[in-house]
């Protein structure tokens, strides 16, 4: 993984010192909350319903054991003993005291972490496939490019005050696991006609109150010209993006209102001016960054592990966990492991300090000291020997981290909702917990198969409800919480995200008491109407449409 150089260390230390002075001035009353707001946002500090919230950047979701231990220490020392992993592969602490925040940022700087650009109208944390560098179907590792984009976009003087926040995702495989079609810019690393690496570029995607899928603006940009092309897009957005209405300020609205062809023409004109200049990424620079992401020293192992196969026969829990929570690895004898942060009845994305410490220890013992955070609010150990899976499973089980539900109906994404968030209209977490308990039986989950429920507590869609197979949006109706259900959404999938879809509203909303029963009705309808046990919920919905589900829910 990338390591700070002297400039990075000095820069982050200086930012901590600046913020310490700003906090002192706020505490003394020299700064009002209104004056302090833009300063704290530049350092990832929000003011939520009950307390300040600190959002910590985890670039492309990659952590070391040392960094995870520091997060555990901060959770235990400065917060309430846990942290919340988010859909942007970041981590949030919901209860820090304002006077402690400079010390927390200083602690983070010790392990090469910070909270810069996790808020504000700038380019946010660049996200990528949580199996990057390990996935068997990968064209190439996208993390070096995520790091190059991070360095280019950090404190970019031209793009620090954009019309609105801006999000970039990169995938290195044709199967999109980074949800690139619902980002402002989505990048698919691929090989061009001559065999060279480059990027298929999408622009204008996003969720929120106006969900849209990004459109392909260029089918191939050579890798050395990527930054020039991104800069061209950003210049067009910065020039024409609306600043008079924050609800119409995202690049998706610009693409929609002006049309893709006009935006493409403008971008190409800028690109013609920029390409071949200072933004070209030389081979030496690409190789230097890629060296930070070199594969670990894998052993030569057979594809099949006798140790694992014998253990699976003896232990049904292990067998189910391996079937659901392991992912094919490019290196024979290894897999990537999903550590579910969705225990039955638990809060999606939360991990206690003790659990974080344990994950750090297990990463060091079993996964070359690498941890990933997924946009699905789980943790990943990317490089685990198949021989080690029985031992790893036993260790995870002992700390409540071996729930075998990756991709199942209880693997729910949920935002903090009205329990924490100042923008929310309704609670997300209790709905997720009740759904998890309703579908707790693993045999029933296995019968249902792959099914993604995503819950947002407001139209800002931090819970990605628009791309849930079943999406749930909390709304306020005359002071009462109601939940609108959408069906058929998908964040990505095969062919560079071409399976991505925005869910359709199924009908009128449901009260807090009704929503879990409504979801169960939808699931039962799917089980009744699917053609075979292998037909997924999403495939069945695309074949049937929403009518049978409406009839089951509303009797019409």
mmCIF file of N, CA and C in Angstrom, residues 6-80:
data_model
loop_
_atom_site.group_PDB
_atom_site.id
_atom_site.type_symbol
_atom_site.label_atom_id
_atom_site.label_comp_id
_atom_site.label_asym_id
_atom_site.label_seq_id
_atom_site.Cartn_x
_atom_site.Cartn_y
_atom_site.Cartn_z
ATOM 1 N N UNK A 6 8.087 12.440 2.884
ATOM 2 C CA UNK A 6 8.309 13.538 3.830
ATOM 3 C C UNK A 6 7.323 14.679 3.623
ATOM 4 N N UNK A 7 6.999 14.950 2.343
ATOM 5 C CA UNK A 7 6.039 16.021 2.068
ATOM 6 C C UNK A 7 4.683 15.686 2.676
ATOM 7 N N UNK A 8 4.235 14.435 2.470
ATOM 8 C CA UNK A 8 2.935 14.020 3.011
ATOM 9 C C UNK A 8 2.894 14.178 4.528
ATOM 10 N N UNK A 9 3.949 13.683 5.190
ATOM 11 C CA UNK A 9 3.995 13.759 6.654
ATOM 12 C C UNK A 9 3.917 15.216 7.120
ATOM 13 N N UNK A 10 4.727 16.066 6.494
ATOM 14 C CA UNK A 10 4.765 17.466 6.915
ATOM 15 C C UNK A 10 3.423 18.149 6.652
ATOM 16 N N UNK A 11 2.834 17.840 5.512
ATOM 17 C CA UNK A 11 1.563 18.475 5.159
ATOM 18 C C UNK A 11 0.468 18.106 6.165
ATOM 19 N N UNK A 12 0.348 16.819 6.490
ATOM 20 C CA UNK A 12 -0.710 16.388 7.412
ATOM 21 C C UNK A 12 -0.464 16.952 8.810
ATOM 22 N N UNK A 13 0.794 16.970 9.243
ATOM 23 C CA UNK A 13 1.097 17.566 10.561
ATOM 24 C C UNK A 13 0.687 19.035 10.595
ATOM 25 N N UNK A 14 0.969 19.760 9.511
ATOM 26 C CA UNK A 14 0.608 21.182 9.463
ATOM 27 C C UNK A 14 -0.904 21.368 9.525
ATOM 28 N N UNK A 15 -1.632 20.492 8.842
ATOM 29 C CA UNK A 15 -3.103 20.607 8.866
ATOM 30 C C UNK A 15 -3.648 20.364 10.268
ATOM 31 N N UNK A 16 -3.048 19.420 10.981
ATOM 32 C CA UNK A 16 -3.484 19.158 12.358
ATOM 33 C C UNK A 16 -3.231 20.407 13.217
ATOM 34 N N UNK A 17 -2.078 21.015 13.061
ATOM 35 C CA UNK A 17 -1.754 22.212 13.854
ATOM 36 C C UNK A 17 -2.723 23.349 13.533
ATOM 37 N N UNK A 18 -3.033 23.512 12.259
ATOM 38 C CA UNK A 18 -3.996 24.560 11.870
ATOM 39 C C UNK A 18 -5.358 24.298 12.504
ATOM 40 N N UNK A 19 -5.792 23.055 12.449
ATOM 41 C CA UNK A 19 -7.126 22.742 12.979
ATOM 42 C C UNK A 19 -7.150 22.867 14.500
ATOM 43 N N UNK A 20 -6.034 22.542 15.151
ATOM 44 C CA UNK A 20 -5.979 22.696 16.613
ATOM 45 C C UNK A 20 -6.218 24.163 16.979
ATOM 46 N N UNK A 21 -5.619 25.056 16.231
ATOM 47 C CA UNK A 21 -5.816 26.487 16.487
ATOM 48 C C UNK A 21 -7.264 26.894 16.203
ATOM 49 N N UNK A 22 -7.841 26.359 15.137
ATOM 50 C CA UNK A 22 -9.233 26.702 14.790
ATOM 51 C C UNK A 22 -10.211 26.201 15.859
ATOM 52 N N UNK A 23 -9.970 25.000 16.369
ATOM 53 C CA UNK A 23 -10.838 24.455 17.426
ATOM 54 C C UNK A 23 -10.717 25.307 18.692
ATOM 55 N N UNK A 24 -9.499 25.695 19.021
ATOM 56 C CA UNK A 24 -9.299 26.534 20.218
ATOM 57 C C UNK A 24 -10.056 27.846 20.085
ATOM 58 N N UNK A 25 -10.032 28.406 18.895
ATOM 59 C CA UNK A 25 -10.759 29.674 18.671
ATOM 60 C C UNK A 25 -12.261 29.453 18.732
ATOM 61 N N UNK A 26 -12.722 28.322 18.284
ATOM 62 C CA UNK A 26 -14.166 28.030 18.393
ATOM 63 C C UNK A 26 -14.571 27.840 19.851
ATOM 64 N N UNK A 27 -13.741 27.120 20.606
ATOM 65 C CA UNK A 27 -14.062 26.847 22.013
ATOM 66 C C UNK A 27 -14.018 28.118 22.855
ATOM 67 N N UNK A 28 -13.156 29.046 22.467
ATOM 68 C CA UNK A 28 -13.064 30.294 23.224
ATOM 69 C C UNK A 28 -14.155 31.279 22.844
ATOM 70 N N UNK A 29 -14.894 30.983 21.779
ATOM 71 C CA UNK A 29 -15.942 31.889 21.322
ATOM 72 C C UNK A 29 -15.464 32.900 20.297
ATOM 73 N N UNK A 30 -14.178 32.838 19.950
ATOM 74 C CA UNK A 30 -13.654 33.772 18.946
ATOM 75 C C UNK A 30 -14.295 33.518 17.581
ATOM 76 N N UNK A 31 -14.588 32.232 17.305
ATOM 77 C CA UNK A 31 -15.283 31.863 16.070
ATOM 78 C C UNK A 31 -16.699 31.413 16.407
ATOM 79 N N UNK A 32 -17.675 31.866 15.647
ATOM 80 C CA UNK A 32 -19.031 31.344 15.798
ATOM 81 C C UNK A 32 -19.111 29.989 15.091
ATOM 82 N N UNK A 33 -20.188 29.237 15.349
ATOM 83 C CA UNK A 33 -20.357 27.950 14.670
ATOM 84 C C UNK A 33 -20.430 28.154 13.163
ATOM 85 N N UNK A 34 -21.063 29.241 12.734
ATOM 86 C CA UNK A 34 -21.165 29.516 11.297
ATOM 87 C C UNK A 34 -19.790 29.785 10.697
ATOM 88 N N UNK A 35 -18.947 30.524 11.427
ATOM 89 C CA UNK A 35 -17.596 30.799 10.923
ATOM 90 C C UNK A 35 -16.728 29.547 10.967
ATOM 91 N N UNK A 36 -16.987 28.699 11.956
ATOM 92 C CA UNK A 36 -16.183 27.480 12.130
ATOM 93 C C UNK A 36 -16.556 26.402 11.117
ATOM 94 N N UNK A 37 -17.810 26.428 10.666
ATOM 95 C CA UNK A 37 -18.318 25.344 9.818
ATOM 96 C C UNK A 37 -17.431 25.025 8.611
ATOM 97 N N UNK A 38 -17.066 25.996 7.754
ATOM 98 C CA UNK A 38 -16.234 25.631 6.587
ATOM 99 C C UNK A 38 -14.862 25.103 6.985
ATOM 100 N N UNK A 39 -14.360 25.518 8.152
ATOM 101 C CA UNK A 39 -13.043 25.047 8.596
ATOM 102 C C UNK A 39 -13.119 23.589 9.057
ATOM 103 N N UNK A 40 -14.184 23.270 9.814
ATOM 104 C CA UNK A 40 -14.298 21.872 10.280
ATOM 105 C C UNK A 40 -14.621 20.923 9.122
ATOM 106 N N UNK A 41 -15.439 21.398 8.160
ATOM 107 C CA UNK A 41 -15.767 20.528 7.033
ATOM 108 C C UNK A 41 -14.526 20.175 6.214
ATOM 109 N N UNK A 42 -13.583 21.103 6.134
ATOM 110 C CA UNK A 42 -12.335 20.811 5.408
ATOM 111 C C UNK A 42 -11.528 19.716 6.095
ATOM 112 N N UNK A 43 -11.901 19.415 7.337
ATOM 113 C CA UNK A 43 -11.202 18.363 8.081
ATOM 114 C C UNK A 43 -12.123 17.204 8.439
ATOM 115 N N UNK A 44 -13.226 17.068 7.693
ATOM 116 C CA UNK A 44 -14.086 15.905 7.844
ATOM 117 C C UNK A 44 -14.973 15.910 9.069
ATOM 118 N N UNK A 45 -15.220 17.092 9.658
ATOM 119 C CA UNK A 45 -16.014 17.165 10.886
ATOM 120 C C UNK A 45 -17.393 17.734 10.572
ATOM 121 N N UNK A 46 -18.418 16.939 10.865
ATOM 122 C CA UNK A 46 -19.807 17.363 10.680
ATOM 123 C C UNK A 46 -20.433 17.595 12.054
ATOM 124 N N UNK A 47 -21.498 18.378 12.094
ATOM 125 C CA UNK A 47 -22.294 18.526 13.312
ATOM 126 C C UNK A 47 -23.600 17.784 13.090
ATOM 127 N N UNK A 48 -23.783 16.672 13.809
ATOM 128 C CA UNK A 48 -24.960 15.835 13.612
ATOM 129 C C UNK A 48 -25.994 16.084 14.700
ATOM 130 N N UNK A 49 -26.952 15.194 14.841
ATOM 131 C CA UNK A 49 -28.066 15.422 15.761
ATOM 132 C C UNK A 49 -27.613 15.542 17.209
ATOM 133 N N UNK A 50 -26.697 14.689 17.619
ATOM 134 C CA UNK A 50 -26.347 14.612 19.034
ATOM 135 C C UNK A 50 -24.927 15.086 19.333
ATOM 136 N N UNK A 51 -24.071 15.117 18.337
ATOM 137 C CA UNK A 51 -22.655 15.414 18.580
ATOM 138 C C UNK A 51 -21.971 15.729 17.251
ATOM 139 N N UNK A 52 -20.715 16.105 17.331
ATOM 140 C CA UNK A 52 -19.912 16.192 16.108
ATOM 141 C C UNK A 52 -19.645 14.777 15.604
ATOM 142 N N UNK A 53 -19.473 14.666 14.299
ATOM 143 C CA UNK A 53 -19.123 13.382 13.690
ATOM 144 C C UNK A 53 -17.848 13.575 12.882
ATOM 145 N N UNK A 54 -16.905 12.652 13.031
ATOM 146 C CA UNK A 54 -15.656 12.708 12.273
ATOM 147 C C UNK A 54 -15.645 11.601 11.240
ATOM 148 N N UNK A 55 -15.485 11.999 9.975
ATOM 149 C CA UNK A 55 -15.383 11.024 8.879
ATOM 150 C C UNK A 55 -13.924 10.917 8.457
ATOM 151 N N UNK A 56 -13.361 9.734 8.589
ATOM 152 C CA UNK A 56 -11.943 9.498 8.316
ATOM 153 C C UNK A 56 -11.777 8.866 6.937
ATOM 154 N N UNK A 57 -10.850 9.399 6.162
ATOM 155 C CA UNK A 57 -10.610 8.875 4.815
ATOM 156 C C UNK A 57 -9.852 7.551 4.877
ATOM 157 N N UNK A 58 -10.365 6.570 4.148
ATOM 158 C CA UNK A 58 -9.628 5.317 3.938
ATOM 159 C C UNK A 58 -9.477 5.186 2.429
ATOM 160 N N UNK A 59 -8.381 5.722 1.859
ATOM 161 C CA UNK A 59 -8.241 5.738 0.400
ATOM 162 C C UNK A 59 -8.465 4.360 -0.218
ATOM 163 N N UNK A 60 -9.405 4.332 -1.186
ATOM 164 C CA UNK A 60 -9.797 3.101 -1.887
ATOM 165 C C UNK A 60 -9.987 1.935 -0.924
ATOM 166 N N UNK A 61 -10.360 2.244 0.319
ATOM 167 C CA UNK A 61 -10.746 1.221 1.282
ATOM 168 C C UNK A 61 -9.635 0.310 1.750
ATOM 169 N N UNK A 62 -8.383 0.764 1.684
ATOM 170 C CA UNK A 62 -7.255 -0.092 2.040
ATOM 171 C C UNK A 62 -6.644 0.321 3.374
ATOM 172 N N UNK A 63 -6.486 -0.657 4.278
ATOM 173 C CA UNK A 63 -5.933 -0.410 5.611
ATOM 174 C C UNK A 63 -4.873 -1.454 5.930
ATOM 175 N N UNK A 64 -3.937 -1.082 6.799
ATOM 176 C CA UNK A 64 -3.012 -2.059 7.383
ATOM 177 C C UNK A 64 -3.507 -2.408 8.786
ATOM 178 N N UNK A 65 -2.913 -3.458 9.368
ATOM 179 C CA UNK A 65 -3.268 -3.802 10.735
ATOM 180 C C UNK A 65 -2.958 -2.673 11.704
ATOM 181 N N UNK A 66 -1.833 -2.008 11.493
ATOM 182 C CA UNK A 66 -1.443 -0.889 12.376
ATOM 183 C C UNK A 66 -2.479 0.226 12.320
ATOM 184 N N UNK A 67 -2.972 0.512 11.129
ATOM 185 C CA UNK A 67 -3.981 1.568 10.998
ATOM 186 C C UNK A 67 -5.300 1.145 11.651
ATOM 187 N N UNK A 68 -5.673 -0.118 11.463
ATOM 188 C CA UNK A 68 -6.919 -0.586 12.094
ATOM 189 C C UNK A 68 -6.805 -0.535 13.618
ATOM 190 N N UNK A 69 -5.635 -0.883 14.134
ATOM 191 C CA UNK A 69 -5.450 -0.800 15.591
ATOM 192 C C UNK A 69 -5.580 0.638 16.082
ATOM 193 N N UNK A 70 -5.089 1.564 15.285
ATOM 194 C CA UNK A 70 -5.230 2.976 15.692
ATOM 195 C C UNK A 70 -6.704 3.383 15.706
ATOM 196 N N UNK A 71 -7.476 2.925 14.736
ATOM 197 C CA UNK A 71 -8.916 3.229 14.737
ATOM 198 C C UNK A 71 -9.584 2.624 15.968
ATOM 199 N N UNK A 72 -9.167 1.416 16.338
ATOM 200 C CA UNK A 72 -9.715 0.786 17.551
ATOM 201 C C UNK A 72 -9.366 1.608 18.785
ATOM 202 N N UNK A 73 -8.127 2.073 18.835
ATOM 203 C CA UNK A 73 -7.684 2.885 19.984
ATOM 204 C C UNK A 73 -8.498 4.177 20.075
ATOM 205 N N UNK A 74 -8.719 4.810 18.935
ATOM 206 C CA UNK A 74 -9.504 6.057 18.943
ATOM 207 C C UNK A 74 -10.940 5.772 19.378
ATOM 208 N N UNK A 75 -11.511 4.680 18.871
ATOM 209 C CA UNK A 75 -12.886 4.324 19.258
ATOM 210 C C UNK A 75 -12.991 4.128 20.766
ATOM 211 N N UNK A 76 -11.985 3.485 21.327
ATOM 212 C CA UNK A 76 -12.003 3.146 22.758
ATOM 213 C C UNK A 76 -11.694 4.376 23.615
ATOM 214 N N UNK A 77 -10.819 5.240 23.112
ATOM 215 C CA UNK A 77 -10.330 6.353 23.928
ATOM 216 C C UNK A 77 -11.178 7.608 23.785
ATOM 217 N N UNK A 78 -11.654 7.874 22.573
ATOM 218 C CA UNK A 78 -12.296 9.160 22.315
ATOM 219 C C UNK A 78 -13.775 9.038 21.941
ATOM 220 N N UNK A 79 -14.256 7.836 21.659
ATOM 221 C CA UNK A 79 -15.649 7.689 21.234
ATOM 222 C C UNK A 79 -16.337 6.701 22.188
ATOM 223 N N UNK A 80 -17.356 5.991 21.703
ATOM 224 C CA UNK A 80 -18.098 5.088 22.581
ATOM 225 C C UNK A 80 -17.754 3.620 22.352
#
